[in-house]
Amino acid sequence: MSTPLVRLGYCRQEVNKTTWEVPERYRDLRQVGTGAYGTVCSAVDSRAGVKVAIKKLHRPFQSELFAKRAYRELRLLKHMKHENVIGLLDVFTADLSLDRFHDFYLVMPFMGTDLGKLMKLQRLSEDKIQYLVYQMLKGLKYIHSAGIIHRVRHVLLHSMCFLSWQILDFGLARQADSEMTGYVVTRWYRAPEVILSWMHYTQTVDIWSVGCIMAEMLQGKPLFKGSDHLDQLNEIMKITGTPTQEFISKLQSDDAKSYIKSLPRVEKKDLLEVFSKVNPQAVSVLERMLLLDPDSRVTAAEALTLPFFSEFREPGEETEAQPYDHSLDNADLPMDQWKRHTFTEILSFKPITLESKETSL
């Protein structure tokens, strides 16, 4: 059987037994991560002279669920235009027509350093922690202003295992822990309401994760290192105390209510004692983030105004996003419509060229 022709201006290459068809400008593809939903390669954009990350989704149109997920990831990445949120530099397909459309590729900035590596190399200074958490919160304020719950635990805050302080990869926002990295430790940064599906998530699900990351930066080890879901919850409650009756009444699951009521009563710990050698202003941030009740947690916009971040604060840079169109978020469309929507989004994208510079922390 003859091999199909490659689209003009594209080249075909094998990456770990998978065929990639990419524009000739992208060279030196090297796999850097893989999982159930996609593979990521680093590449050199020869036109711009910069290193980029290219993600190929695994069979994005194998089912309506996969097609919807792929469309959602593309739309979210296209929408993001903020220095602390990874956006889309390019999106392309080697397929020339809708009826032949079966694969597409997302091009994003390549992050040369990740937080996990940084923390292994050195104990972070207080001013570096201030700076990094401030950047995270700026990114979250932007994302949340668009009405998006990011669920950082899969993303930035794969921080411990994946990329850097830029917030990444919306396609993973509602997927399982180890899909892209092979790590399962993201449970350590997971909000308690997610662990047992206690209630409807709010945007402060991300704030909990940032609090866990910040705590780890301050003490050099994870704050809540549970060995499984229930152990994770127990580790959390050793610090937060067991929930109040008022909070238990908010839980939507009767099983969760019964479980929480069965636990021995534990008093909330004073974080100033837990973090006795840490700047009290930093502890004050944790006190506002690491609260069991999501409604009581500080928002990203509020957290930015806390005294701990005043040294780095530039209110003019704490921008908000344009409103995001959620109209298809809950739609159940046939495959051909998801394909058409996705193909249209690809054709309408205007590529962005990065300046040649290293991304650093």
XYZ file of C-alpha atoms in Angstrom:
361
model
C 0.000 0.000 0.000
C 1.408 3.395 -0.968
C 2.189 5.935 1.737
C -0.098 9.007 1.534
C 1.554 12.182 0.306
C 2.653 14.779 2.840
C 0.981 18.188 2.637
C 3.111 20.771 0.827
C 5.302 22.639 3.326
C 4.985 19.848 5.896
C 7.316 17.008 6.827
C 6.556 13.587 8.303
C 8.586 11.993 11.074
C 8.305 9.191 13.572
C 8.321 10.101 17.247
C 8.291 7.075 19.549
C 6.443 4.919 16.984
C 3.910 7.663 16.261
C 3.739 9.584 12.986
C 3.868 13.363 13.277
C 3.153 15.636 10.323
C 4.279 19.166 11.085
C 5.167 22.321 9.124
C 8.806 22.337 8.037
C 9.518 25.315 10.316
C 9.288 22.998 13.361
C 12.449 20.922 13.636
C 14.273 18.623 16.036
C 11.146 17.101 17.631
C 11.870 15.307 20.905
C 9.246 13.682 23.107
C 9.031 15.231 26.573
C 5.772 13.767 27.892
C 2.989 11.364 27.011
C -0.269 10.096 28.432
C -3.702 8.734 27.610
C -4.832 11.860 25.780
C -1.766 13.213 24.052
C 1.971 13.427 23.523
C 4.121 16.539 23.916
C 7.344 17.143 22.001
C 9.833 19.938 22.265
C 10.784 21.455 18.915
C 12.728 24.352 17.478
C 10.728 26.939 15.560
C 13.345 27.710 12.920
C 11.457 30.775 11.725
C 11.392 32.466 15.138
C 14.538 30.872 16.547
C 12.806 29.691 19.729
C 12.065 26.372 21.399
C 8.376 25.440 21.539
C 6.207 22.615 22.862
C 3.971 20.811 20.378
C 1.124 18.663 21.633
C -0.485 15.997 19.475
C -3.779 14.724 20.816
C -4.259 10.957 20.612
C -7.118 10.255 18.198
C -9.116 13.365 19.143
C -12.142 12.186 17.146
C -12.351 8.619 18.409
C -15.570 9.492 20.270
C -17.865 12.456 20.831
C -16.432 12.836 24.349
C -12.853 13.026 23.039
C -13.926 15.419 20.286
C -15.631 17.733 22.767
C -12.573 17.636 25.053
C -10.257 18.469 22.145
C -12.478 21.335 21.009
C -12.659 22.705 24.547
C -8.885 22.594 24.999
C -8.324 24.414 21.717
C -10.883 27.119 22.526
C -9.529 27.715 26.036
C -5.935 27.953 24.836
C -6.965 30.368 22.074
C -8.718 32.558 24.621
C -5.776 32.937 27.012
C -3.612 36.022 26.483
C -1.678 36.678 29.697
C 1.990 36.453 30.594
C 1.341 33.974 33.412
C -1.018 31.721 31.469
C 0.213 29.535 28.666
C -1.559 30.438 25.483
C -1.463 29.150 21.939
C 1.315 30.137 19.536
C 0.021 28.053 16.650
C -2.406 25.273 15.814
C -2.233 23.264 12.620
C -3.383 20.156 10.823
C -1.832 18.395 7.848
C -5.348 17.455 6.730
C -6.450 19.637 3.815
C -10.207 19.263 4.094
C -12.897 18.658 6.694
C -13.754 15.215 5.361
C -10.097 14.132 5.821
C -9.628 15.902 9.161
C -8.465 13.458 11.849
C -5.489 15.039 13.703
C -4.336 18.434 14.869
C -1.414 19.850 16.836
C -1.178 22.622 19.454
C 1.971 24.752 19.687
C 2.758 26.469 22.998
C 5.771 28.150 24.613
C 8.317 25.666 25.931
C 8.973 26.057 29.637
C 12.616 25.355 30.330
C 12.326 25.065 34.110
C 9.714 23.706 36.461
C 9.005 24.493 40.059
C 9.686 20.956 41.205
C 13.200 20.993 39.762
C 13.824 24.441 41.181
C 12.817 23.353 44.685
C 15.088 20.302 44.529
C 18.038 22.474 43.554
C 17.622 25.070 46.283
C 15.532 26.169 49.242
C 13.551 29.082 47.883
C 14.142 32.472 49.480
C 11.200 34.425 50.840
C 11.351 37.035 48.081
C 11.357 34.300 45.411
C 8.309 32.701 47.045
C 6.579 36.086 47.132
C 7.336 36.570 43.449
C 6.305 33.074 42.302
C 3.036 32.959 44.232
C 2.210 36.488 43.072
C 2.654 35.338 39.453
C 0.412 32.305 40.058
C -2.290 34.480 41.561
C -2.121 36.964 38.690
C -2.627 34.088 36.259
C -5.509 32.685 38.298
C -7.218 36.069 38.596
C -7.097 36.319 34.805
C -8.445 32.780 34.266
C -11.153 33.136 36.902
C -12.278 36.493 35.485
C -13.223 34.620 32.304
C -15.488 32.387 34.379
C -13.186 29.380 34.147
C -12.447 27.005 37.010
C -9.005 25.824 36.135
C -8.384 23.104 38.707
C -4.767 24.001 39.070
C -4.012 20.616 40.590
C -3.653 19.198 37.080
C -1.828 22.016 35.619
C 0.528 24.648 36.802
C 0.487 22.675 39.833
C 1.674 19.807 38.096
C 4.218 22.403 39.113
C 5.782 19.790 41.278
C 6.169 17.522 38.333
C 5.628 19.247 35.057
C 6.111 22.806 33.964
C 6.697 26.200 35.483
C 4.890 29.087 37.034
C 2.960 29.652 33.870
C -0.399 27.952 34.008
C -0.787 25.279 31.397
C -2.863 22.728 29.644
C -6.578 23.257 29.902
C -7.182 19.928 28.203
C -6.163 18.238 31.423
C -8.370 20.333 33.656
C -11.011 17.640 34.148
C -9.003 14.511 33.590
C -7.265 12.010 35.820
C -4.056 12.712 37.682
C -1.434 10.788 35.805
C -2.573 11.223 32.214
C 0.239 13.488 31.099
C 3.007 12.992 33.598
C 2.669 9.555 35.113
C 2.523 11.192 38.535
C -0.243 10.568 41.004
C 1.065 12.962 43.658
C -1.309 15.709 42.530
C -3.674 14.405 45.226
C -1.398 16.278 47.647
C -2.537 19.593 46.139
C -6.183 18.661 45.720
C -8.886 20.625 47.486
C -10.835 18.618 50.085
C -14.140 19.174 48.267
C -12.639 17.420 45.231
C -11.323 14.426 47.146
C -14.763 13.147 48.109
C -16.822 15.092 45.541
C -18.417 16.914 48.450
C -20.061 19.734 46.579
C -20.156 21.825 43.418
C -16.710 23.262 42.746
C -16.071 26.972 42.850
C -13.036 28.871 41.636
C -11.474 28.657 45.091
C -10.699 24.999 44.337
C -7.618 26.500 42.654
C -6.781 28.681 45.655
C -6.438 25.586 47.858
C -3.893 24.179 45.412
C -1.889 27.408 45.404
C -1.910 27.331 49.214
C -0.488 23.798 49.175
C 2.238 24.821 46.735
C 3.100 27.912 48.766
C 3.278 25.866 51.978
C 5.650 23.429 50.284
C 7.866 26.279 49.114
C 8.018 27.663 52.657
C 8.858 24.420 54.444
C 10.601 22.471 51.680
C 8.222 19.488 51.753
C 4.546 18.811 50.949
C 2.126 19.939 53.651
C -0.506 17.219 53.061
C 1.150 13.997 51.889
C -1.680 11.474 51.926
C -1.125 7.907 50.730
C -4.681 7.623 49.357
C -7.871 9.699 49.209
C -9.040 9.139 52.774
C -5.551 9.448 54.211
C -5.226 12.719 52.277
C -8.408 13.999 53.923
C -7.162 12.940 57.352
C -3.846 14.737 56.769
C -5.744 17.888 55.817
C -7.970 17.751 58.885
C -4.996 17.396 61.217
C -4.315 21.033 60.257
C -7.745 22.466 59.403
C -9.636 20.607 62.099
C -12.781 18.599 61.418
C -15.599 20.503 59.680
C -18.167 22.556 61.569
C -21.808 21.547 61.516
C -22.506 24.591 59.340
C -20.065 23.300 56.734
C -21.343 19.702 56.942
C -24.849 20.980 56.155
C -23.538 22.356 52.821
C -22.370 18.935 51.640
C -24.428 17.500 48.806
C -23.489 13.880 49.426
C -25.196 12.038 52.285
C -22.327 9.554 52.307
C -19.840 12.409 52.748
C -21.944 13.849 55.585
C -22.058 10.486 57.360
C -18.325 9.955 56.910
C -17.398 13.385 58.251
C -19.733 12.992 61.247
C -18.078 9.654 62.063
C -14.622 11.217 62.412
C -13.168 11.979 65.841
C -13.267 15.697 66.643
C -9.989 17.478 65.805
C -9.302 21.111 66.618
C -7.899 23.477 64.021
C -4.161 24.062 64.372
C -2.663 27.518 64.568
C -0.618 27.874 61.380
C 1.668 30.355 63.122
C 2.794 27.412 65.273
C 3.022 24.999 62.322
C 5.119 27.563 60.414
C 6.876 29.037 63.444
C 9.990 30.131 61.505
C 8.096 31.746 58.637
C 7.207 35.404 58.072
C 3.772 35.908 59.721
C 2.567 37.716 56.579
C 3.215 34.537 54.582
C 1.368 32.460 57.182
C -1.515 34.932 56.954
C -1.803 34.117 53.236
C -1.973 30.382 54.020
C -4.625 31.021 56.684
C -6.807 32.639 54.021
C -6.232 29.898 51.413
C -6.231 26.632 53.364
C -9.784 26.713 54.688
C -12.052 23.664 54.464
C -15.039 25.747 53.417
C -14.510 26.882 49.788
C -16.822 29.854 50.366
C -14.503 31.183 53.066
C -11.291 31.025 51.037
C -9.758 34.170 49.634
C -10.221 34.761 45.893
C -7.218 35.248 43.600
C -8.068 38.955 43.223
C -8.316 39.385 47.007
C -5.123 37.428 47.665
C -3.132 39.758 45.416
C -3.892 42.640 47.798
C -2.478 40.874 50.883
C 0.578 42.530 52.520
C 2.893 39.583 51.754
C 2.831 40.504 48.038
C 3.100 44.296 48.377
C 6.788 44.389 47.430
C 6.098 42.940 43.963
C 2.594 44.236 43.410
C 1.793 46.028 40.165
C -2.007 46.458 40.162
C -1.931 47.560 36.531
C -0.622 44.112 35.555
C -3.403 42.255 37.401
C -5.554 42.161 34.295
C -8.802 40.362 33.571
C -9.753 38.264 30.560
C -12.343 38.954 27.924
C -15.555 37.024 28.650
C -15.307 33.415 27.537
C -18.126 31.892 25.506
C -19.317 28.842 27.444
C -22.235 28.121 25.107
C -20.937 24.728 23.943
C -19.549 23.591 27.324
C -22.569 21.438 28.075
C -23.579 20.691 24.493
C -23.964 17.134 23.236
C -23.242 17.360 19.527
C -22.706 14.667 16.909
C -19.132 13.977 15.847
C -19.353 15.781 12.513
C -20.355 19.010 14.288
C -17.498 18.825 16.805
C -15.137 18.233 13.888
C -16.553 21.176 11.954
C -16.307 23.505 14.977
C -12.710 22.414 15.626
C -11.666 22.741 11.983
C -13.165 26.250 11.880
C -11.257 27.260 15.039
C -7.988 26.019 13.501
C -8.549 27.888 10.238
C -9.408 31.131 12.055
C -6.315 31.135 14.299
C -3.644 33.740 13.633
C -0.218 32.352 14.677
C 1.827 34.280 17.257
C 5.607 34.613 16.994
C 7.618 34.616 20.218
C 10.728 36.710 20.555
C 13.894 34.653 20.923
C 14.536 34.514 24.651
C 14.837 31.881 27.356
C 11.934 31.331 29.709
C 13.270 31.457 33.223
C 12.167 31.771 36.816
